[in-house]
PDB file of C-alpha atoms in Angstrom:
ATOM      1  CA  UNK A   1     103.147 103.756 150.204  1.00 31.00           C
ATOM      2  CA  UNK A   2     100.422 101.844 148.905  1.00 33.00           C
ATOM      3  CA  UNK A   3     102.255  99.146 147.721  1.00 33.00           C
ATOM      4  CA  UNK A   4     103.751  98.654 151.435  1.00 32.00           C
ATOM      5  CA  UNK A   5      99.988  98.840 152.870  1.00 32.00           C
ATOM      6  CA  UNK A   6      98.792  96.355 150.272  1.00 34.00           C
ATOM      7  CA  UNK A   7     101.999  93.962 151.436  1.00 31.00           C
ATOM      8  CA  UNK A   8     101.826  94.695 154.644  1.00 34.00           C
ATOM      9  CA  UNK A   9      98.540  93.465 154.983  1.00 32.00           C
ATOM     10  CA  UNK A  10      99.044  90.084 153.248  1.00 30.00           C
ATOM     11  CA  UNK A  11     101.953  89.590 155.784  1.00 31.00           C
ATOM     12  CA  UNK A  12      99.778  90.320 158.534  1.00 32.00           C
ATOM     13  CA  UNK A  13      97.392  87.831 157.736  1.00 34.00           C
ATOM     14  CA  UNK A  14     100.626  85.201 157.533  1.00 32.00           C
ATOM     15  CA  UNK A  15     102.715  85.903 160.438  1.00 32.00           C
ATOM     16  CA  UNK A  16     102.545  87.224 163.454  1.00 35.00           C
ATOM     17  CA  UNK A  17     104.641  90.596 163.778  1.00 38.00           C
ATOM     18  CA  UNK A  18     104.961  92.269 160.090  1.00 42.00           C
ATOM     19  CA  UNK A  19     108.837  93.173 159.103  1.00 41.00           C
ATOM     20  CA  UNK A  20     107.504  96.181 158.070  1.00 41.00           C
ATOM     21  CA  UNK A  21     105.589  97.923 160.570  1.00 47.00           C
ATOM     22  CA  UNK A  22     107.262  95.626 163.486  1.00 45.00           C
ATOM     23  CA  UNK A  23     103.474  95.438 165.097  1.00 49.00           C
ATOM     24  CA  UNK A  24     101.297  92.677 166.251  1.00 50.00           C
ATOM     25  CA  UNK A  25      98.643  91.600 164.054  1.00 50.00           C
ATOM     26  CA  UNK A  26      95.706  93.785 165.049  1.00 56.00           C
ATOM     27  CA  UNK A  27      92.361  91.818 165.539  1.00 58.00           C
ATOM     28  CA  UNK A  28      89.338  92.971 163.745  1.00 63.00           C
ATOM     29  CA  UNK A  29      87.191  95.097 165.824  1.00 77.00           C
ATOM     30  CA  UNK A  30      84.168  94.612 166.901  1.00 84.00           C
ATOM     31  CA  UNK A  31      81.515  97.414 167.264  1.00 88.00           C
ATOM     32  CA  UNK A  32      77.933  98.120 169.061  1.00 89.00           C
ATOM     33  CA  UNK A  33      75.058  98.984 165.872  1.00 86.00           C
ATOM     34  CA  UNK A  34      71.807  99.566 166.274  1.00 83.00           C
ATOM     35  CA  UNK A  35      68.867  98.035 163.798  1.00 76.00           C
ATOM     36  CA  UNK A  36      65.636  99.346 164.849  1.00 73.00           C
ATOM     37  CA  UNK A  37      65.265  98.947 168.479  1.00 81.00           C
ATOM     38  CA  UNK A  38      67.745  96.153 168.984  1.00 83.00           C
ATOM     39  CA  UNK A  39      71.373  96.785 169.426  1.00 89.00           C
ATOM     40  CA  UNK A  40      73.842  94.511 168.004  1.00 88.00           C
ATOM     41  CA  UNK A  41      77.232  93.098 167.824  1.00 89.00           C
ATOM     42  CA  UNK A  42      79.172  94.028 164.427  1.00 88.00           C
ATOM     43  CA  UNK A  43      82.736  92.474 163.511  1.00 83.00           C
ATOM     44  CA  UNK A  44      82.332  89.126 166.069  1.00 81.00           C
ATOM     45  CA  UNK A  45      80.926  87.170 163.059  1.00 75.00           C
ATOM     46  CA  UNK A  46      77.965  85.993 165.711  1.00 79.00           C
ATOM     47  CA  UNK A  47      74.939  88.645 165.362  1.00 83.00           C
ATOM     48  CA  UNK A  48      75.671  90.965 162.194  1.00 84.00           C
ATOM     49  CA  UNK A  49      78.313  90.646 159.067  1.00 83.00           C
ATOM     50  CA  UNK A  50      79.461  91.675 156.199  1.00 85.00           C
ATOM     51  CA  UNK A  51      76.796  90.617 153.300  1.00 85.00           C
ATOM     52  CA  UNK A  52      79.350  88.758 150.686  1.00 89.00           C
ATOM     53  CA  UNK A  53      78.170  88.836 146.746  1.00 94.00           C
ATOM     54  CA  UNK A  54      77.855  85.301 144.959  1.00 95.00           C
ATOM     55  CA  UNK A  55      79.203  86.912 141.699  1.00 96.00           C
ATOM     56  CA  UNK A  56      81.588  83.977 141.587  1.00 97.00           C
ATOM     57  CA  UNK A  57      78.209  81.755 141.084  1.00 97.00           C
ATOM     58  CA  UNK A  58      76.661  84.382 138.859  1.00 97.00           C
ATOM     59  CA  UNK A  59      79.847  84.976 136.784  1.00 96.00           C
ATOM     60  CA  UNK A  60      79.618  81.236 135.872  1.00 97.00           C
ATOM     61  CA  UNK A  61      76.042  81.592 135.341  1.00 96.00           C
ATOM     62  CA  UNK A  62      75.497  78.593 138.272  1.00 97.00           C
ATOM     63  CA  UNK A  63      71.841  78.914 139.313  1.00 96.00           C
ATOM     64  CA  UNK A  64      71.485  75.663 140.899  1.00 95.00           C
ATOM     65  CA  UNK A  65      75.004  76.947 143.358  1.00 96.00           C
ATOM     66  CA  UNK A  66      72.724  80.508 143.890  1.00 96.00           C
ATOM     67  CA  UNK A  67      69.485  78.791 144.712  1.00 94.00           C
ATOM     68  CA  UNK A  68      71.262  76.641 147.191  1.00 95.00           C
ATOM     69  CA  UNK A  69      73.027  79.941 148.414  1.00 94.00           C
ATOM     70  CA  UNK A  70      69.887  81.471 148.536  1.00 91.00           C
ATOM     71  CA  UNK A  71      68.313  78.501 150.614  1.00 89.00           C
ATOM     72  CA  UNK A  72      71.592  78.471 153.048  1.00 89.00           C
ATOM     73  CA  UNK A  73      72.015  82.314 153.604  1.00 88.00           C
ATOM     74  CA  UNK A  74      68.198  83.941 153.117  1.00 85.00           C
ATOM     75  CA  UNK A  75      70.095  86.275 150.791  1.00 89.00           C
ATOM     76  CA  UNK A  76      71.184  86.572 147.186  1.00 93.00           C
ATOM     77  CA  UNK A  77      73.530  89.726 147.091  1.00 94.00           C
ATOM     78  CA  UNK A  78      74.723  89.547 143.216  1.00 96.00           C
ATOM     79  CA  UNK A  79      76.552  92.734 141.321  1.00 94.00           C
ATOM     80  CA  UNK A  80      76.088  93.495 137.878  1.00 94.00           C
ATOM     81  CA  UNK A  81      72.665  92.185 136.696  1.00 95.00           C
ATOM     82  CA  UNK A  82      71.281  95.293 135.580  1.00 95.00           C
ATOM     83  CA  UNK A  83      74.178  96.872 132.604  1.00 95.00           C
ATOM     84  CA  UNK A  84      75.514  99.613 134.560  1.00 94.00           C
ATOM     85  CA  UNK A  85      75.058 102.204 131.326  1.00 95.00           C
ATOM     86  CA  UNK A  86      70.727 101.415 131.603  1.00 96.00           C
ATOM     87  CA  UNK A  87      71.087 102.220 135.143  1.00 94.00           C
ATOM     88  CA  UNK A  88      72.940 105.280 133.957  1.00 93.00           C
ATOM     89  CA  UNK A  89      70.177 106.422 132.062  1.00 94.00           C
ATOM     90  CA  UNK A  90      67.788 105.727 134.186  1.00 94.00           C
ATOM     91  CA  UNK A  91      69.515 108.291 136.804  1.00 92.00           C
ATOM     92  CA  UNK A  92      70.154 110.804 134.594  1.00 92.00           C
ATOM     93  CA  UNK A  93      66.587 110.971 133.943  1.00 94.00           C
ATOM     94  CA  UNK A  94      65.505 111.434 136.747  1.00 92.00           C
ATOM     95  CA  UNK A  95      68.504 114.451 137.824  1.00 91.00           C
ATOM     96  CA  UNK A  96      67.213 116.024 135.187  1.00 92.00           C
ATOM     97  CA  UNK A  97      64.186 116.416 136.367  1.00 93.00           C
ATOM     98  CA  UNK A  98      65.162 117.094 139.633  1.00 90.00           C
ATOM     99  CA  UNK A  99      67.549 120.114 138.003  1.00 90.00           C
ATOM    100  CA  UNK A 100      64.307 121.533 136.146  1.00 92.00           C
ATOM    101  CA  UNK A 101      62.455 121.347 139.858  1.00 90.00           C
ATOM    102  CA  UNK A 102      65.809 123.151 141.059  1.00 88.00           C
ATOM    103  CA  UNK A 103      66.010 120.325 143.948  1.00 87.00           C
ATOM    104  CA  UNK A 104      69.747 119.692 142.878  1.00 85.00           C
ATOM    105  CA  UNK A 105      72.905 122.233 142.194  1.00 84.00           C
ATOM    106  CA  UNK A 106      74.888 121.905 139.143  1.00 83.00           C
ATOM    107  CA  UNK A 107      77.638 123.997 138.354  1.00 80.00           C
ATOM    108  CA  UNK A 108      80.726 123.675 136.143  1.00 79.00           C
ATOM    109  CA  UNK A 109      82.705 122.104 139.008  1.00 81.00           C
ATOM    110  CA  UNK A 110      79.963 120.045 140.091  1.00 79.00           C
ATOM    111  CA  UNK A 111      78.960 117.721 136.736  1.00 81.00           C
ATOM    112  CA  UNK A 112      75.012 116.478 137.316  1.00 80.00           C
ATOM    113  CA  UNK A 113      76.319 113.153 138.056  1.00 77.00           C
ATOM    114  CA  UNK A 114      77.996 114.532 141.052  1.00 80.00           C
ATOM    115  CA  UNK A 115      74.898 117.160 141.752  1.00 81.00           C
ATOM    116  CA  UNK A 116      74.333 118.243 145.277  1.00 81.00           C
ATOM    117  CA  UNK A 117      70.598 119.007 146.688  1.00 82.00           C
ATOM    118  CA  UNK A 118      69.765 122.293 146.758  1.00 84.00           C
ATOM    119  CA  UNK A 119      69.582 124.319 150.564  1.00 80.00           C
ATOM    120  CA  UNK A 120      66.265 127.016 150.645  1.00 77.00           C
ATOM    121  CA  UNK A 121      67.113 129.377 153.462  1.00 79.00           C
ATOM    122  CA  UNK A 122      68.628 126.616 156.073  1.00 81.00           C
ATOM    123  CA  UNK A 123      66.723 123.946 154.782  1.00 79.00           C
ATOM    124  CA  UNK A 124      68.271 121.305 152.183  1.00 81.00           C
ATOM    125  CA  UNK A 125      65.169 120.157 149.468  1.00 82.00           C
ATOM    126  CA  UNK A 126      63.704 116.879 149.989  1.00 82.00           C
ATOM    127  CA  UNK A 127      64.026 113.645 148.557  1.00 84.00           C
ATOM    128  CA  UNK A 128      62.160 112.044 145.299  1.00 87.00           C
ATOM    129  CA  UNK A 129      59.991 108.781 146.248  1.00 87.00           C
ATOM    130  CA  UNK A 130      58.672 108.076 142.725  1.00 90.00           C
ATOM    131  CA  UNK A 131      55.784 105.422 142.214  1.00 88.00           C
ATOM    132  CA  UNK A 132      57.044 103.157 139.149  1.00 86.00           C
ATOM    133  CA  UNK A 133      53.595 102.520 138.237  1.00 84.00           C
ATOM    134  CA  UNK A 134      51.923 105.880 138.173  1.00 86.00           C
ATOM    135  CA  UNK A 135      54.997 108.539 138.512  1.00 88.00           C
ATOM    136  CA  UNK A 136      53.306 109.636 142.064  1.00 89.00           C
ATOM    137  CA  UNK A 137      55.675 111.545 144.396  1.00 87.00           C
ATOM    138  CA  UNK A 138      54.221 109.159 147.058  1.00 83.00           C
ATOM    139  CA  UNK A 139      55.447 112.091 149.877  1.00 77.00           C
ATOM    140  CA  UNK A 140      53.219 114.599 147.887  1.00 79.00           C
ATOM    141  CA  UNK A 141      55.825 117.187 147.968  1.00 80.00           C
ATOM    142  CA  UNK A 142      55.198 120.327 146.993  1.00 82.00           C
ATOM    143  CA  UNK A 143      57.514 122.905 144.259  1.00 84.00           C
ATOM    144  CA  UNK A 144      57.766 119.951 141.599  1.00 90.00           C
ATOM    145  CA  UNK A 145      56.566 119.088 137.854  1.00 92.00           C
ATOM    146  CA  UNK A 146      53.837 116.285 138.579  1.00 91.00           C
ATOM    147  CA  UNK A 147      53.605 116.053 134.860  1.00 92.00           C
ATOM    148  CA  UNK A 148      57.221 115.584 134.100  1.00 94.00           C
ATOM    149  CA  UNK A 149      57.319 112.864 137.043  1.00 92.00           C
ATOM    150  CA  UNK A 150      54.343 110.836 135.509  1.00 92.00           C
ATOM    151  CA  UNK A 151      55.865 110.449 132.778  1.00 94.00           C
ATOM    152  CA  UNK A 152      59.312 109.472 133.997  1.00 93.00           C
ATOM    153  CA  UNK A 153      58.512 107.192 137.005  1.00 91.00           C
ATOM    154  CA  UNK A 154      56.430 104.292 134.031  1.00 91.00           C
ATOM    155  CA  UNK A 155      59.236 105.115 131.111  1.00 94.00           C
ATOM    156  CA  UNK A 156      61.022 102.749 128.992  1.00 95.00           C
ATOM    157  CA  UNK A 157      64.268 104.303 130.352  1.00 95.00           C
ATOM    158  CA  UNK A 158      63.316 103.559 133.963  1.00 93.00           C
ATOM    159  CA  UNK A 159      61.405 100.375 133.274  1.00 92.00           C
ATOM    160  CA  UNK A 160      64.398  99.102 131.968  1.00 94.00           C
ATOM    161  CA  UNK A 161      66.434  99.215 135.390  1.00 93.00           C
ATOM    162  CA  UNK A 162      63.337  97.745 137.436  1.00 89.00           C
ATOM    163  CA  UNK A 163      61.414  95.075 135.292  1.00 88.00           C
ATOM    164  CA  UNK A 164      63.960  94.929 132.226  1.00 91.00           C
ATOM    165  CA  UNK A 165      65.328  92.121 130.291  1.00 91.00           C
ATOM    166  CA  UNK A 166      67.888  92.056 132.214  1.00 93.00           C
ATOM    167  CA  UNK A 167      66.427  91.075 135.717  1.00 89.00           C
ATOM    168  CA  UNK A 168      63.332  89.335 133.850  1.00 88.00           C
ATOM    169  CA  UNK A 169      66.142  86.887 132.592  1.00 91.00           C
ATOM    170  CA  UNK A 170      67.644  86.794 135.916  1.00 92.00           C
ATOM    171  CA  UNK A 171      64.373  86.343 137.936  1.00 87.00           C
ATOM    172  CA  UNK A 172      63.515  83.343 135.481  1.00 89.00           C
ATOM    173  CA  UNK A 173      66.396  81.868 135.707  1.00 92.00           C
ATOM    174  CA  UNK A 174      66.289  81.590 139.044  1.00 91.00           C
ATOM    175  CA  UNK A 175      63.072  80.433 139.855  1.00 85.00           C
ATOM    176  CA  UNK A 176      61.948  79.403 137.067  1.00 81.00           C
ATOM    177  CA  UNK A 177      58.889  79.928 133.711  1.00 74.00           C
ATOM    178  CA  UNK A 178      56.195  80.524 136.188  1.00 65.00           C
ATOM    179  CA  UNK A 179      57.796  82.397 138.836  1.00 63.00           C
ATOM    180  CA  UNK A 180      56.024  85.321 140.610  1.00 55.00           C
ATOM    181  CA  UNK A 181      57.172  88.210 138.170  1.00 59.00           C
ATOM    182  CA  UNK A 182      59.278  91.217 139.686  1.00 60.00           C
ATOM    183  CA  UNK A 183      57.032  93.371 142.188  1.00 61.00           C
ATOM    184  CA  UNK A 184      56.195  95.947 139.520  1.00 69.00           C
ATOM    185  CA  UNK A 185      53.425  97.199 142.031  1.00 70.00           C
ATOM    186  CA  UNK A 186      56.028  97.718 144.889  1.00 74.00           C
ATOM    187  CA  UNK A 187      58.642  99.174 142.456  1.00 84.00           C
ATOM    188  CA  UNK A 188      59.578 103.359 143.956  1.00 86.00           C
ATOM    189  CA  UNK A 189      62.359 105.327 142.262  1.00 89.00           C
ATOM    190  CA  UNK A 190      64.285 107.319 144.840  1.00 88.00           C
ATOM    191  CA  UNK A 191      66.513 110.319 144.303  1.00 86.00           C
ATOM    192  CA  UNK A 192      68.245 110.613 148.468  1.00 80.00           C
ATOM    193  CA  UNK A 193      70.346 113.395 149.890  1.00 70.00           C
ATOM    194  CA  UNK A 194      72.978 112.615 151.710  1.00 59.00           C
ATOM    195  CA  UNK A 195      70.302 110.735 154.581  1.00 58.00           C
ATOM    196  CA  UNK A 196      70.071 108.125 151.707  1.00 61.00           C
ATOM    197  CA  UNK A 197      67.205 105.457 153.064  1.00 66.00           C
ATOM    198  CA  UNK A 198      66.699 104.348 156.175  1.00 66.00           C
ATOM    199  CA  UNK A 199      67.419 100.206 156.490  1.00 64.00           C
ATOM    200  CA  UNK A 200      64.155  98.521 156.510  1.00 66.00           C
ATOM    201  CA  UNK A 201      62.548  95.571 155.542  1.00 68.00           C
ATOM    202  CA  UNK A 202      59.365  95.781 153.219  1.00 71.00           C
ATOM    203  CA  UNK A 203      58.101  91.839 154.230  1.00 68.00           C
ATOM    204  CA  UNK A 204      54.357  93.527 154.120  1.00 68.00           C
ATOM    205  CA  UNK A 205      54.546  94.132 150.428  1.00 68.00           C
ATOM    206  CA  UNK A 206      56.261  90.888 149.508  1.00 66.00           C
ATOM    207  CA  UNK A 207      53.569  88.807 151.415  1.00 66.00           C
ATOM    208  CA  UNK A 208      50.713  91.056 149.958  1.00 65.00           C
ATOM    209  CA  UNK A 209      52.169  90.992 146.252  1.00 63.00           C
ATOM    210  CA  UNK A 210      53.395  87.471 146.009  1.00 61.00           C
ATOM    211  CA  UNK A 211      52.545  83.818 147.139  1.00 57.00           C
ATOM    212  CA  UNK A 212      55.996  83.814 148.263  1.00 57.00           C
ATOM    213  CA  UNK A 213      54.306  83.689 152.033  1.00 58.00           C
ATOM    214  CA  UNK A 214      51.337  81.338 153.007  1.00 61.00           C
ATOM    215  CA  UNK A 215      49.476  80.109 155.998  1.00 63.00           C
ATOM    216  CA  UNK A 216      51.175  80.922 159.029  1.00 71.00           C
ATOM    217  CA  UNK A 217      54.963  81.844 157.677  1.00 66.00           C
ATOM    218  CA  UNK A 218      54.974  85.291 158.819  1.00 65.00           C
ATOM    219  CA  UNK A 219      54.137  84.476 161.822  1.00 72.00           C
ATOM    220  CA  UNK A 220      56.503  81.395 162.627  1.00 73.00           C
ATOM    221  CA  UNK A 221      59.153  84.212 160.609  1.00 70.00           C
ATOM    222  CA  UNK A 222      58.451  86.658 163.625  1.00 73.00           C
ATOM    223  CA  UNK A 223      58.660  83.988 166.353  1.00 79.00           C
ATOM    224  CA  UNK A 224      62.277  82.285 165.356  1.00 74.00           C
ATOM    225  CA  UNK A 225      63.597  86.061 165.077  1.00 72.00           C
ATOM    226  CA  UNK A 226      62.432  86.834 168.634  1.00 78.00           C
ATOM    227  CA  UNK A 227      63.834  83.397 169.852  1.00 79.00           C
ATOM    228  CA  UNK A 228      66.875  83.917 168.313  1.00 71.00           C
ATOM    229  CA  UNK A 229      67.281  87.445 169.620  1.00 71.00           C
ATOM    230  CA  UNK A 230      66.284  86.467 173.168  1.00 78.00           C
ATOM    231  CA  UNK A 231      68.815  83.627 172.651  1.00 69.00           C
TER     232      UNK A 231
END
């Protein structure tokens, strides 16, 4: 069967009625989203789309192709930078933790990697926000180890997913010896329930942290997104 799905979606894209499934081509839908209070257009390829990864530039190690990417698209979505077994550390951490605080369930059938957030009454747990820099639960929730966090949040194991060698290297590469260094200050470790986080865009930070933004750029930002919105 999924041989004949795989195929039959290569002949789609080639002809017009596929031998196989004797149907017409069906044309990529298009859906209503909303991002804060503006609703949008998915699928059309006009207002929102998929976000594609330059991995192809990465994998060749081209940073003069991903800062021209970068310059075209506003966006550098790359996989892989940061080993996946660091991250893995990292994580388990921090579900640790959050099994000692008895925020997760972990059973035989459910390994920790897989663990679940514990319900109180008919009430799931909250969510970790962890400060990189102090190990603050920034919502000052209440039933965990403070301690324990502290110490966590500013460890080697966690430092090594946020400001690392790995995306040190990358982040010099990229812009260059004296680029602004990753935003250790704006840096918060998050453990989600099934909510996850909410999309948003953290442009205050970046232009307080950084002289990525000068003079009036936020502002002229703010008036080409209205214009193009009201376009």
């Amino acid at each position: 069967f999924s041989s004949n799905t795989v195929f039959c979606s290569f002949l789609r894209s080639n002809f017009l009625v596929c031998p196989f499934c004797k149907t017409m081509p069906r044309k990529k839908s298009v859906k209503k989203i909303q991002i804060g209070d503006k609703v949008l257009t998915y699928g059309d390829g006009k207002q929102v789309s998929d976000m594609l990864d330059a991995n192809d530039l990465y994998e060749k190690q081209d940073f003069d192709g991903l800062r021209l990417k970068l310059e075209q698209d506003g966006f550098l979505f790359i996989r892989g930078v940061i080993p996946r077994d660091v991250i893995a550390k990292a994580r388990e951490a921090m579900l640790l933790q959050a099994f000692k605080d008895e925020s997760i369930i972990t059973s035989d059938d459910i390994p920790m990697d897989a663990a679940r957030m514990n319900k109180i009454g008919n009430k799931f747990c909250d969510g970790y926000c962890i400060d990189g820099i102090s190990g603050s639960e920034t919502n000052e929730r209440d039933g965990i180890d403070v301690a324990a966090w502290e110490e966590i949040g500013p460890s080697e194991v966690c430092q090594a997913v946020y400001n690392g060698s790995a995306i040190q290297t990358f982040w010099t590469r990229l812009f260059g010896e004296q680029s602004t260094l990753p935003l250790v200050k704006q840096t918060f470790l998050r453990l989600m329930g099934s909510s996850g986080t909410v999309q948003h865009a953290d442009y205050y930070y970046f232009k307080r942290d950084t002289h990525i933004f000068s003079g009036n750029d936020g502002r002229n930002a703010q008036i080409a997104a209205k214009q193009y919105f009201e376009s």
